[in-house]
JSON list of C-alpha atoms in Angstrom, two decimals:
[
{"chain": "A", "resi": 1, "resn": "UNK", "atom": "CA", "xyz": [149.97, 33.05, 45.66]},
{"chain": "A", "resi": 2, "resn": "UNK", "atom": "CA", "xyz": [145.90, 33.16, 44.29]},
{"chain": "A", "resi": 3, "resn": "UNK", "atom": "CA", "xyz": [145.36, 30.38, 46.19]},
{"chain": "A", "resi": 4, "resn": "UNK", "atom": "CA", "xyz": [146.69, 31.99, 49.12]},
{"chain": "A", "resi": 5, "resn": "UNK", "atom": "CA", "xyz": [144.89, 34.90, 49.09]},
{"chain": "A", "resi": 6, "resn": "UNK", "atom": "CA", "xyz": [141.71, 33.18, 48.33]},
{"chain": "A", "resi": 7, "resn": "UNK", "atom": "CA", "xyz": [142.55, 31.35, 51.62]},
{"chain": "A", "resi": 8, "resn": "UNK", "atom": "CA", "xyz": [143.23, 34.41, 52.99]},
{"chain": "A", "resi": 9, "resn": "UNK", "atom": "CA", "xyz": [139.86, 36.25, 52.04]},
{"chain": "A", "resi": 10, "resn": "UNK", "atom": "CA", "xyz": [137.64, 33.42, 53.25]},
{"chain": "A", "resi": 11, "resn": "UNK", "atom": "CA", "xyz": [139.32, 33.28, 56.45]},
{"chain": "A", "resi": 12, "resn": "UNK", "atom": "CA", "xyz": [138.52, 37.17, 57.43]},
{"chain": "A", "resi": 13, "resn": "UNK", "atom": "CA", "xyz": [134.94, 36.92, 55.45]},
{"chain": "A", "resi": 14, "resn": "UNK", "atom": "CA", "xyz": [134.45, 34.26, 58.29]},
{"chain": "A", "resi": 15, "resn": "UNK", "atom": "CA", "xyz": [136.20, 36.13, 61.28]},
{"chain": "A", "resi": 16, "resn": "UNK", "atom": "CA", "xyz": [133.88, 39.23, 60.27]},
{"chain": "A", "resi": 17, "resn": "UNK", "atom": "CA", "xyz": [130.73, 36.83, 60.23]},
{"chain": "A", "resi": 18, "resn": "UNK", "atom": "CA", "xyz": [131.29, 35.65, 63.15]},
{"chain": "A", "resi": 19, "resn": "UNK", "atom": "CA", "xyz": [131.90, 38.68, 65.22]},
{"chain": "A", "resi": 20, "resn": "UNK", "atom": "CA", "xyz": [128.57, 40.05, 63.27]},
{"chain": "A", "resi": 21, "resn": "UNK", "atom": "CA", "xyz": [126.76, 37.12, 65.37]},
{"chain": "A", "resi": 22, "resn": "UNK", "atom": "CA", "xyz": [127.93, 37.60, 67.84]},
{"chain": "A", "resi": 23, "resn": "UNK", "atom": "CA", "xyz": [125.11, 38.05, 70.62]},
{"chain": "A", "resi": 24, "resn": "UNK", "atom": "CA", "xyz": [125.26, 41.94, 71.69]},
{"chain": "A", "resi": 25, "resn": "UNK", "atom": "CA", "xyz": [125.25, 41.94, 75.69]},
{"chain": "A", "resi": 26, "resn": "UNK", "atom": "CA", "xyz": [122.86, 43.45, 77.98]},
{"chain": "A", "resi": 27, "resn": "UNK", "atom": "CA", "xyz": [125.41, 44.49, 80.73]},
{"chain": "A", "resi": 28, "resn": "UNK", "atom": "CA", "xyz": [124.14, 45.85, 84.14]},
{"chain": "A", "resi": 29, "resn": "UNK", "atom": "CA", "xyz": [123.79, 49.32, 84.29]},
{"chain": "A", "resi": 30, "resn": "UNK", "atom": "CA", "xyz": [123.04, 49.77, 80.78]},
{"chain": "A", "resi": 31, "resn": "UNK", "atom": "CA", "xyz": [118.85, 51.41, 80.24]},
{"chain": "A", "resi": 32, "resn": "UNK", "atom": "CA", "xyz": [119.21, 52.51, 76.76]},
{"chain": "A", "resi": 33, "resn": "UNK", "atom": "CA", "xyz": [121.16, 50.96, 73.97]},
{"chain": "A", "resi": 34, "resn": "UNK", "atom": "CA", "xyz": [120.99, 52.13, 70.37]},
{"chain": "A", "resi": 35, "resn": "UNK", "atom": "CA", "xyz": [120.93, 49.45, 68.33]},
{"chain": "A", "resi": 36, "resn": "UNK", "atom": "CA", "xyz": [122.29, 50.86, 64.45]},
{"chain": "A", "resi": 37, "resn": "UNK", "atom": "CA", "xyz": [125.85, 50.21, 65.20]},
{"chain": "A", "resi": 38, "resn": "UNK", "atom": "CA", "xyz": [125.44, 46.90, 66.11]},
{"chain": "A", "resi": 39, "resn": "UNK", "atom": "CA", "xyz": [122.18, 45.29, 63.88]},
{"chain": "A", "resi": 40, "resn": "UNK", "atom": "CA", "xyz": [122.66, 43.83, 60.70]},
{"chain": "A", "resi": 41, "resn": "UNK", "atom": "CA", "xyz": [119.87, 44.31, 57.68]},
{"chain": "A", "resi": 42, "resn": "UNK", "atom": "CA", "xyz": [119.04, 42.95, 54.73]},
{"chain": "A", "resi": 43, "resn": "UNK", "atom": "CA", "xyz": [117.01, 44.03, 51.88]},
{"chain": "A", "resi": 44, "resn": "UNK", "atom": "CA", "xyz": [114.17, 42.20, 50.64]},
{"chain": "A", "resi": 45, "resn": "UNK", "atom": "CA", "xyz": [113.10, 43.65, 47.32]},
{"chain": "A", "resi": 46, "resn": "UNK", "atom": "CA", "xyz": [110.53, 41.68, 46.80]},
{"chain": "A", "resi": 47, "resn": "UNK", "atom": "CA", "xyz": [108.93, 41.30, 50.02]},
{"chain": "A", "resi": 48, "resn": "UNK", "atom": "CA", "xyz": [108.98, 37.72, 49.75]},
{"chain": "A", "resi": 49, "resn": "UNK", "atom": "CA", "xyz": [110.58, 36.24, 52.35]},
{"chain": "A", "resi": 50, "resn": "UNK", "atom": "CA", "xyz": [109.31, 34.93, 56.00]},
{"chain": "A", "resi": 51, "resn": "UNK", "atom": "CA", "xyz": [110.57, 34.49, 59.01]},
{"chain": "A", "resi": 52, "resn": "UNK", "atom": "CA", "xyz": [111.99, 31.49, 58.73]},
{"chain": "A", "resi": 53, "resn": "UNK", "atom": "CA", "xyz": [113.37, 32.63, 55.56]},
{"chain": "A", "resi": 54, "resn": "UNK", "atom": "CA", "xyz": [114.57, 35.50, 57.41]},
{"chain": "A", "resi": 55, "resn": "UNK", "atom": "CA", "xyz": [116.27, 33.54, 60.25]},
{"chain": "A", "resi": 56, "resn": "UNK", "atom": "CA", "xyz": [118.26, 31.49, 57.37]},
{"chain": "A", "resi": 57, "resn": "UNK", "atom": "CA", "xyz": [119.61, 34.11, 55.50]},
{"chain": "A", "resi": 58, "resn": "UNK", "atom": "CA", "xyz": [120.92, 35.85, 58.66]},
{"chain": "A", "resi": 59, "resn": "UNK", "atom": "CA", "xyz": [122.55, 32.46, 59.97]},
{"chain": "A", "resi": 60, "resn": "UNK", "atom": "CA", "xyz": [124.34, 32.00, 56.79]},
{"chain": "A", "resi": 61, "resn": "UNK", "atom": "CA", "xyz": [125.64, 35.54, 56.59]},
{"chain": "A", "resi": 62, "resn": "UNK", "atom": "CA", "xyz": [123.70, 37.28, 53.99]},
{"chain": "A", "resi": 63, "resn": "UNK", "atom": "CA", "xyz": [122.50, 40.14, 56.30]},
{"chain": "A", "resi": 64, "resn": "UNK", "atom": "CA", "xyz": [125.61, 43.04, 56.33]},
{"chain": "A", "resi": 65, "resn": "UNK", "atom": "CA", "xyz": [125.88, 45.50, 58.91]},
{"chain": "A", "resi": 66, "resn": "UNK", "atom": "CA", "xyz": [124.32, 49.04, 58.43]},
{"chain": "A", "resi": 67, "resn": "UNK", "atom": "CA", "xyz": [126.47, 51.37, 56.27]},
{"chain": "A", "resi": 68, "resn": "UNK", "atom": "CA", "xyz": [127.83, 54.23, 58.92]},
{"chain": "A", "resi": 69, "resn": "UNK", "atom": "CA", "xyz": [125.86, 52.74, 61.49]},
{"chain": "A", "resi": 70, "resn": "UNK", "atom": "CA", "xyz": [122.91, 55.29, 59.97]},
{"chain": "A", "resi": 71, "resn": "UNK", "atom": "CA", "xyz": [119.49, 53.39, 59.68]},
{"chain": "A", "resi": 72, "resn": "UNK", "atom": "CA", "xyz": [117.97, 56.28, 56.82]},
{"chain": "A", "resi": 73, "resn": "UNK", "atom": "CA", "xyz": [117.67, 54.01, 53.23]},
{"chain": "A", "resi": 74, "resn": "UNK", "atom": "CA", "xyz": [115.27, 56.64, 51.66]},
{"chain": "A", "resi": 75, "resn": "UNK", "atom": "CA", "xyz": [111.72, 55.97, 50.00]},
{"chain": "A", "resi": 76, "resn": "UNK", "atom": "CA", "xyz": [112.56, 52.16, 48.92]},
{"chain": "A", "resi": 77, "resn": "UNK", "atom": "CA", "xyz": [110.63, 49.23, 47.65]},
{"chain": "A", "resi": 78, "resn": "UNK", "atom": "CA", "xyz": [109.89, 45.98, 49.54]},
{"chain": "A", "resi": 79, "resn": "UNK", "atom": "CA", "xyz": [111.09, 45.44, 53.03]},
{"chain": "A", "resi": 80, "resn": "UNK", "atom": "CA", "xyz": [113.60, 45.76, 55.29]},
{"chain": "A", "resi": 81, "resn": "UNK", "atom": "CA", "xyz": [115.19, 43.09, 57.66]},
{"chain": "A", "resi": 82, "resn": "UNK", "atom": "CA", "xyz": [117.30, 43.56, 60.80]},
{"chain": "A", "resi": 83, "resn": "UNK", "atom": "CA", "xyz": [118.62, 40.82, 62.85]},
{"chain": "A", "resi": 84, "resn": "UNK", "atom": "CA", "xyz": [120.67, 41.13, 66.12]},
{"chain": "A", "resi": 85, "resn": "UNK", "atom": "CA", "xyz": [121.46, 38.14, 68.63]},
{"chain": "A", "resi": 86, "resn": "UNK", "atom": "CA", "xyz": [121.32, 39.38, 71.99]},
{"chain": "A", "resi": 87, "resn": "UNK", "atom": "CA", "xyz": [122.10, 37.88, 75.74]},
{"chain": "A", "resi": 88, "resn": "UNK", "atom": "CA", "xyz": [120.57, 39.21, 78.57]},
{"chain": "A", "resi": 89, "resn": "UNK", "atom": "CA", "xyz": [123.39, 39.72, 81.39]},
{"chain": "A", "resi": 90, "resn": "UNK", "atom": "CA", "xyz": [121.29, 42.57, 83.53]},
{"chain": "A", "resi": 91, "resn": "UNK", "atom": "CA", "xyz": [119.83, 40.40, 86.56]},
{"chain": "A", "resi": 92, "resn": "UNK", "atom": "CA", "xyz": [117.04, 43.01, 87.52]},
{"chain": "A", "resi": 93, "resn": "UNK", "atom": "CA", "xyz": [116.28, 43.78, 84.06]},
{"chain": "A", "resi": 94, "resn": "UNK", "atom": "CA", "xyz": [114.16, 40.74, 82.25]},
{"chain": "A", "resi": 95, "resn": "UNK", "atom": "CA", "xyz": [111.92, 43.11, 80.07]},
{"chain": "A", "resi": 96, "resn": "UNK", "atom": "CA", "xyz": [113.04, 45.49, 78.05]},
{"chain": "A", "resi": 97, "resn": "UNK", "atom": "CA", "xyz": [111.51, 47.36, 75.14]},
{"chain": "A", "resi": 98, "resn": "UNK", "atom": "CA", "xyz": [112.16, 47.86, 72.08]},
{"chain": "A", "resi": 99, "resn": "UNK", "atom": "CA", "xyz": [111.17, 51.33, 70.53]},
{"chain": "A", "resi": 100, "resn": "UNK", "atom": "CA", "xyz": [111.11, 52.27, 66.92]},
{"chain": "A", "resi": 101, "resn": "UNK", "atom": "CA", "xyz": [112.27, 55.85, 66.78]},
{"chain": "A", "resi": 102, "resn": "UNK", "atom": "CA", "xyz": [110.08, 56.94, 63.71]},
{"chain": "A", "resi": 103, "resn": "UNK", "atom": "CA", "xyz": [106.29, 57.10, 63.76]},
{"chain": "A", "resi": 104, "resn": "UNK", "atom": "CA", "xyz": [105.66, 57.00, 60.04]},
{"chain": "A", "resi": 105, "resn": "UNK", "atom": "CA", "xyz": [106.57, 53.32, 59.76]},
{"chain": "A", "resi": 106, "resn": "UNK", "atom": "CA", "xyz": [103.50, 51.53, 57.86]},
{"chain": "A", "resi": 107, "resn": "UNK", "atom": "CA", "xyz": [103.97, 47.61, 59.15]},
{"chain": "A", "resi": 108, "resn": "UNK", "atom": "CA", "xyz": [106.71, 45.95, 62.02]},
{"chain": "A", "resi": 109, "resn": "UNK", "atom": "CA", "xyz": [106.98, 42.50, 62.69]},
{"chain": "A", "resi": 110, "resn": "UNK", "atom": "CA", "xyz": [109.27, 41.58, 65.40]},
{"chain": "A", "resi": 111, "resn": "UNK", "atom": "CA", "xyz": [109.69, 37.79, 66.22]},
{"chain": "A", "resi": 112, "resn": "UNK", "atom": "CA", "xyz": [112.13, 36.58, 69.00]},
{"chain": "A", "resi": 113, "resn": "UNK", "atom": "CA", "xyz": [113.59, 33.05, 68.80]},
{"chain": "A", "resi": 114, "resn": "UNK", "atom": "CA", "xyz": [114.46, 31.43, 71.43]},
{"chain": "A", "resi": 115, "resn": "UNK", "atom": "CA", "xyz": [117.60, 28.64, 71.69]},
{"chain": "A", "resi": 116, "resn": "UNK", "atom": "CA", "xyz": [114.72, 25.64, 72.12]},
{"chain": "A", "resi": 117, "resn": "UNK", "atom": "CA", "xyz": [113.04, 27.11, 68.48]},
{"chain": "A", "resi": 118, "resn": "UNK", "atom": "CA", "xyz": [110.23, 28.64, 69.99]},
{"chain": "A", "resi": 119, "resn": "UNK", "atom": "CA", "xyz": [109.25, 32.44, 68.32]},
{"chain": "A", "resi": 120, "resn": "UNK", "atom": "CA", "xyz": [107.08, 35.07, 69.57]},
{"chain": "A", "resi": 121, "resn": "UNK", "atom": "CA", "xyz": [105.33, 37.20, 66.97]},
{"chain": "A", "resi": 122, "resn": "UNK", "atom": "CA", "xyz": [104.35, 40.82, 67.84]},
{"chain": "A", "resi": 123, "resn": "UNK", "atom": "CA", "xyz": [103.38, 43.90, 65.12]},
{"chain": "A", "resi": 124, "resn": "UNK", "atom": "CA", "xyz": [103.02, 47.27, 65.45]},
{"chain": "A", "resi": 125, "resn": "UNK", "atom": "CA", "xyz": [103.37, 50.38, 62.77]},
{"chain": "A", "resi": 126, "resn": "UNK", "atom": "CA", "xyz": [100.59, 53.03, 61.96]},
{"chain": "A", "resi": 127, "resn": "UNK", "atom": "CA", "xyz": [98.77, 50.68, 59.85]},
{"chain": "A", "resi": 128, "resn": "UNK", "atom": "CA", "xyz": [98.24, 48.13, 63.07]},
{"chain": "A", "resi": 129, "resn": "UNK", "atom": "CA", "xyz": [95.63, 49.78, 65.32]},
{"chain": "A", "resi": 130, "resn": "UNK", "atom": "CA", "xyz": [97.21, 52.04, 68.39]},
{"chain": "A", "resi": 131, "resn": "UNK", "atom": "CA", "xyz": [95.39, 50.36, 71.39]},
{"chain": "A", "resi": 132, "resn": "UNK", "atom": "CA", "xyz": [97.52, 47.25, 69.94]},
{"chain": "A", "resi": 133, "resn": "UNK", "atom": "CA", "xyz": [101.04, 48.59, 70.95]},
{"chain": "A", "resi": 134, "resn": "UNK", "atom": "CA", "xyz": [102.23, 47.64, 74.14]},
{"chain": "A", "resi": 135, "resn": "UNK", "atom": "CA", "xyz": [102.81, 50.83, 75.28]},
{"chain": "A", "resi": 136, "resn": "UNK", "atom": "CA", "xyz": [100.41, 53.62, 73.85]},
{"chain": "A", "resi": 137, "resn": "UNK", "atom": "CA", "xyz": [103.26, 55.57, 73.36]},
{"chain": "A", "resi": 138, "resn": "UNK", "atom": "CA", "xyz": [103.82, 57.69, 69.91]},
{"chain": "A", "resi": 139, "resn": "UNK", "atom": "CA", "xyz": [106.39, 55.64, 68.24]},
{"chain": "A", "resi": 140, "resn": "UNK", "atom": "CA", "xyz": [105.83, 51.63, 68.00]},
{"chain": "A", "resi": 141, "resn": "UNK", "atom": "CA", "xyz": [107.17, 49.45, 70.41]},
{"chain": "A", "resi": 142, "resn": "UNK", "atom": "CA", "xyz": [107.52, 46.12, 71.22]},
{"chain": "A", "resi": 143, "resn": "UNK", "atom": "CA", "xyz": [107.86, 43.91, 74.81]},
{"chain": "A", "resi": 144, "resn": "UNK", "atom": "CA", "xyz": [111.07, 41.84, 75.07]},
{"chain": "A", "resi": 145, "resn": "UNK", "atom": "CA", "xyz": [111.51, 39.26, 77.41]},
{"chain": "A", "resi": 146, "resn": "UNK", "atom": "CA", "xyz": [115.23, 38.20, 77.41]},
{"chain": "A", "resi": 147, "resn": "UNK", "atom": "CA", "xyz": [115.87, 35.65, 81.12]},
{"chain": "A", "resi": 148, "resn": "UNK", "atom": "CA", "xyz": [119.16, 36.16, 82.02]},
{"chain": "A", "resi": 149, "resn": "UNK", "atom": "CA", "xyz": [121.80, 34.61, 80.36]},
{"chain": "A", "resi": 150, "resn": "UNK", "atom": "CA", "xyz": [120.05, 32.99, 77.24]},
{"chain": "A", "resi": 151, "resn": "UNK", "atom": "CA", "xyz": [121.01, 33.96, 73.76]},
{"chain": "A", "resi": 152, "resn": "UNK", "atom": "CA", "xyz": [117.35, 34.80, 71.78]},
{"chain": "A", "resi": 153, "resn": "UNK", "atom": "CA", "xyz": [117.80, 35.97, 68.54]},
{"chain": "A", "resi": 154, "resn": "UNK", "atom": "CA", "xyz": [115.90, 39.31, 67.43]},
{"chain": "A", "resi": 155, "resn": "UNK", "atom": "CA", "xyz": [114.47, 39.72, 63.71]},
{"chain": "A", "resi": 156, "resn": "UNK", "atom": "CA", "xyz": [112.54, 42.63, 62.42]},
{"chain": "A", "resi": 157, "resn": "UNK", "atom": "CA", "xyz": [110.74, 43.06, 59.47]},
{"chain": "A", "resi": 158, "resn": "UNK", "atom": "CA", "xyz": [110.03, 46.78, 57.98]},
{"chain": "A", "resi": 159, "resn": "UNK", "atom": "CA", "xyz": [107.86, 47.88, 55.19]},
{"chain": "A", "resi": 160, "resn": "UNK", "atom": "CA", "xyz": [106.39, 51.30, 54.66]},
{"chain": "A", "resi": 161, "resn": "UNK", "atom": "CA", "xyz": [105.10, 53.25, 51.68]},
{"chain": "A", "resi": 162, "resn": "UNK", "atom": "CA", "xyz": [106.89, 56.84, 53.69]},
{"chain": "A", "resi": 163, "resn": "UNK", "atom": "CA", "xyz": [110.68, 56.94, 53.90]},
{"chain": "A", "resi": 164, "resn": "UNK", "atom": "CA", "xyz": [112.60, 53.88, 55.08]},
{"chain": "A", "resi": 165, "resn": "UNK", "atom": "CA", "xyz": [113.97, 55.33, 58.24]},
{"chain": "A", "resi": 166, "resn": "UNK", "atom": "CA", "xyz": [114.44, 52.79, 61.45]},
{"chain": "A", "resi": 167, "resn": "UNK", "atom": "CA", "xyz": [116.40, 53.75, 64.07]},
{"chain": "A", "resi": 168, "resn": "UNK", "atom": "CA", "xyz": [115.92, 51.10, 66.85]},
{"chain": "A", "resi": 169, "resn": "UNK", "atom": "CA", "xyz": [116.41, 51.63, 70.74]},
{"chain": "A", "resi": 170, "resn": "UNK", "atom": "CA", "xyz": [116.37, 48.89, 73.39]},
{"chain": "A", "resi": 171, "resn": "UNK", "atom": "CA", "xyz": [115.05, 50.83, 76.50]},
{"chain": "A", "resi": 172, "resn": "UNK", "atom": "CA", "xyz": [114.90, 49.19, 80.22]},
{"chain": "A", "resi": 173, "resn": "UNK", "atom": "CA", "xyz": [110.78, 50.11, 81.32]},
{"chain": "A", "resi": 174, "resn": "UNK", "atom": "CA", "xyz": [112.31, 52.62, 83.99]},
{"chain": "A", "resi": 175, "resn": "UNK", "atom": "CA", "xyz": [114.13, 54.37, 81.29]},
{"chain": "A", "resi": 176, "resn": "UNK", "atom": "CA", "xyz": [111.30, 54.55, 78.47]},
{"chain": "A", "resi": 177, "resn": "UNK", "atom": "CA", "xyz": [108.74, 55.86, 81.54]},
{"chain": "A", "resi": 178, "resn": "UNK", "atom": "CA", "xyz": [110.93, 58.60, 82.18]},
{"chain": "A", "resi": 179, "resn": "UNK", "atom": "CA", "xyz": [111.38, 59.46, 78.34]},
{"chain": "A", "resi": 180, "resn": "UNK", "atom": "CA", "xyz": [107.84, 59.40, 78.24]},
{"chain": "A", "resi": 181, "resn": "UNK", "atom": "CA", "xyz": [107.68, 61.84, 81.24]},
{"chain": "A", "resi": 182, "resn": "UNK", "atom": "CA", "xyz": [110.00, 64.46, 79.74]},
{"chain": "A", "resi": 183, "resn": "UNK", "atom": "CA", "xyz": [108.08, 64.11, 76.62]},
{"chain": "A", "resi": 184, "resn": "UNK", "atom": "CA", "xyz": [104.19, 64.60, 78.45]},
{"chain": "A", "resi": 185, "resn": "UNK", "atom": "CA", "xyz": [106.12, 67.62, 80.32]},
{"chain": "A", "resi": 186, "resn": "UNK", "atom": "CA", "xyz": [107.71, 69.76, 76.96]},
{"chain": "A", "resi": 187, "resn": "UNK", "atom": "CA", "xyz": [104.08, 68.93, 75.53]},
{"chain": "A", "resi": 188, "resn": "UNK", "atom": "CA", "xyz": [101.99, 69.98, 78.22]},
{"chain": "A", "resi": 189, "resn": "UNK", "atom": "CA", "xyz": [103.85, 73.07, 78.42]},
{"chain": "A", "resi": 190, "resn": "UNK", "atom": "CA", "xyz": [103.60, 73.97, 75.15]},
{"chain": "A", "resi": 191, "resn": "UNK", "atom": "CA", "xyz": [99.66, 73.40, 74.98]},
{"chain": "A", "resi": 192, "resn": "UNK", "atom": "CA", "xyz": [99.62, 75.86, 78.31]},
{"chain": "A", "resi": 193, "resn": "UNK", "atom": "CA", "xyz": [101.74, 79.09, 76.43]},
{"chain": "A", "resi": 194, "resn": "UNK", "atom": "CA", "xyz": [98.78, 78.20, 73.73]},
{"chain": "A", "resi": 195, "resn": "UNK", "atom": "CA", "xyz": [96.49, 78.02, 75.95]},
{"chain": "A", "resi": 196, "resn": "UNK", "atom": "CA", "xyz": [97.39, 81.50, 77.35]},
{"chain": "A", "resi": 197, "resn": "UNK", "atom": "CA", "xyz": [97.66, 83.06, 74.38]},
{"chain": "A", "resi": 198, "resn": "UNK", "atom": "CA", "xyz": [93.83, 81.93, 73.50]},
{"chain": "A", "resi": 199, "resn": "UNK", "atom": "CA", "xyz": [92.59, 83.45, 76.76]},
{"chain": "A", "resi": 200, "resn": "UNK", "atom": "CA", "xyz": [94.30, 86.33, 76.75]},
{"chain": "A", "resi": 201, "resn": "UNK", "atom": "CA", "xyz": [93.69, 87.56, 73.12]},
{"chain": "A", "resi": 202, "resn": "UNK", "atom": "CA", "xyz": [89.56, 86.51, 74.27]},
{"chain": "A", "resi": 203, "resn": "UNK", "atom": "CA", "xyz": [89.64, 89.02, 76.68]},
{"chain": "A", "resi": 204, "resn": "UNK", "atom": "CA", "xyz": [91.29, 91.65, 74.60]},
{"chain": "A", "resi": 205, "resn": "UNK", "atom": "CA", "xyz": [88.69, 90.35, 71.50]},
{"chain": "A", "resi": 206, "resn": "UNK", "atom": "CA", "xyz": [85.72, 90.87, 74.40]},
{"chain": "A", "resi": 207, "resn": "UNK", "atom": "CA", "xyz": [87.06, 94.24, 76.27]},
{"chain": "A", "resi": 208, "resn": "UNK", "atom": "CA", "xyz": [88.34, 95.84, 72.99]},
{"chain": "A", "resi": 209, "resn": "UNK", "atom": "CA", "xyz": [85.87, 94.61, 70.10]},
{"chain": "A", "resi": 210, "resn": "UNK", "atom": "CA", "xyz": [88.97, 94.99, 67.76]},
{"chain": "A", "resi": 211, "resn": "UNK", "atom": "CA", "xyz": [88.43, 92.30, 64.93]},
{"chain": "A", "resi": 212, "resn": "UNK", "atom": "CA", "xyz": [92.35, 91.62, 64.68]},
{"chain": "A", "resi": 213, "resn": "UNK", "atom": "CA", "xyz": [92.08, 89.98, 67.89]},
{"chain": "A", "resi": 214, "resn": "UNK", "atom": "CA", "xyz": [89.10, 87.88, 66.93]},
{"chain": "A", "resi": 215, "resn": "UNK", "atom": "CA", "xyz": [91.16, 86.92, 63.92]},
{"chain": "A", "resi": 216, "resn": "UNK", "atom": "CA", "xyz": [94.52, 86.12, 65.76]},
{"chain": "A", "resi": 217, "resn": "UNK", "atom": "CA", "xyz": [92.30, 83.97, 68.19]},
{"chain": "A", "resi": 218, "resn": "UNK", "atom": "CA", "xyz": [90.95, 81.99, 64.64]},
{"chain": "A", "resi": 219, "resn": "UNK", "atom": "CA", "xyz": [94.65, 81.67, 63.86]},
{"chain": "A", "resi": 220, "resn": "UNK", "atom": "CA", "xyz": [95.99, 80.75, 66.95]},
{"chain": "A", "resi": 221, "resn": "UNK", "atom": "CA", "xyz": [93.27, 78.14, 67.88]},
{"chain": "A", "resi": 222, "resn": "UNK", "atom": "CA", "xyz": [94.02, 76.47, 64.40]}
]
C-alpha cells in the first residue's frame, strides 16, 4: 500500500508540474492580463543565482505558484524570481508590455528566452535611471515581443531594500496608453483645484492684507 501511494504522490506532483508549465495563452481580445494567478516564484535568499540558474530551477519544478495568487512577501532578504511560459495567440498584438504595478521596486531584470536559446536582457526599478524604461511611465516596464504562436519563456528577477511587493500586468500598447491617459487626466485635475485654490487665496492675501491667507497660500503651495 506505501508503495502505492508513493506512486500515487509522484504521479499528481508531476500532473501539477506540468500544468504549472504550461505556457499561459495570449488569446485575441485579451489587453490586460494579471499575471499573480498564473506566475510561479521562487525565493532566492541569497541572491546567488543567474539566469541560467534561474531558467533550471524553474524547468525542474522548484519554482511554486504564488500563495493566494497575492504577490505581497513583506520586507525580505535576497531576491525574488518569477517565471511564466507564455504563447502569443493574438495576431494583431506582437508587443505587449509588461508593467510592474509598484514603483518602490529597487532592481528588475527581465530576460525572455526564446525556443532557439536566444535571451533578451532588459532592467528597470528606481535604482536604473528613468529615461532607461521603455515607457517613461511611473511604474517600470518592460517591451515584450512574443510572434505569434511561439512559446518564449518569461523570467524576472526582483530585489529591493522597500517591501517585496510585485504585482505584474501584461498590457497590449493600446491598453497601457489609455491607462496612462486616465492617469495624466485624474492628475491634471487635481493640480488645477490646487491651482485654484493658490490664485484665489492670492487675491484674497492682496485685496484683504489678512495674514491667514498669506499663510494658507504657504501651506497650500507646500
Amino acid at each position: 500500500l506505501r508503495p502505492l501511494l508513493f506512486g500515487l504522490a509522484l504521479l499528481l506532483a508531476g500532473i501539477v508540474h506540468a500544468r504549472a508549465t504550461e505556457p499561459q495563452a495570449l488569446e485575441p481580445g485579451q489587453s490586460a492580463i494579471p499575471l499573480s494567478p498564473h506566475v510561479s516564484y521562487r525565493h532566492d535568499v541569497l541572491a546567488a543565482d543567474g539566469a541560467t540558474e534561474a531558467f533550471a530551477r524553474a524547468k525542474a519544478g522548484e519554482f511554486t505558484r504564488i500563495p493566494n495568487g497575492n504577490p505581497t512577501f513583506g520586507f525580505q532578504d535576497g531576491a525574488f524570481w518569477f517565471y511564466l511560459p507564455v504563447v502569443n495567440r493574438h495576431a494583431e498584438e506582437t508587443q505587449w508590455l509588461l508593467v510592474q504595478e509598484y514603483a518602490l521596486s529597487d532592481q528588475l531584470d527581465l530576460y525572455l528566452r526564446y525556443p532557439d536559446g536566444h535571451v533578451e536582457h532588459q532592467a528597470s526599478g528606481d535604482h536604473q535611471p528613468f529615461a532607461n524604461r521603455f515607457i517613461r511611465y511611473r511604474h517600470p516596464n518592460f517591451r515584450l515581443d512574443l510572434p505569434l504562436g511561439v512559446p518564449v519563456e518569461v523570467l524576472v528577477r526582483v530585489q529591493s531594500e522597500s517591501s517585496m511587493q510585485v504585482p505584474m500586468v501584461l498590457y497590449t500598447p493600446r491598453a497601457l496608453t489609455e491607462i496612462m491617459r486616465d492617469t495624466q487626466f485624474s492628475t491634471g485635475l487635481y493640480y488645477g483645484i490646487v491651482l485654484a485654490l493658490l490664485f484665489y487665496n492670492l487675491v484674497l492675501w492682496i485685496m484683504l492684507r489678512d495674514p491667514g491667507y498669506g499663510w494658507y497660500l504657504l501651506h497650500t503651495g507646500a
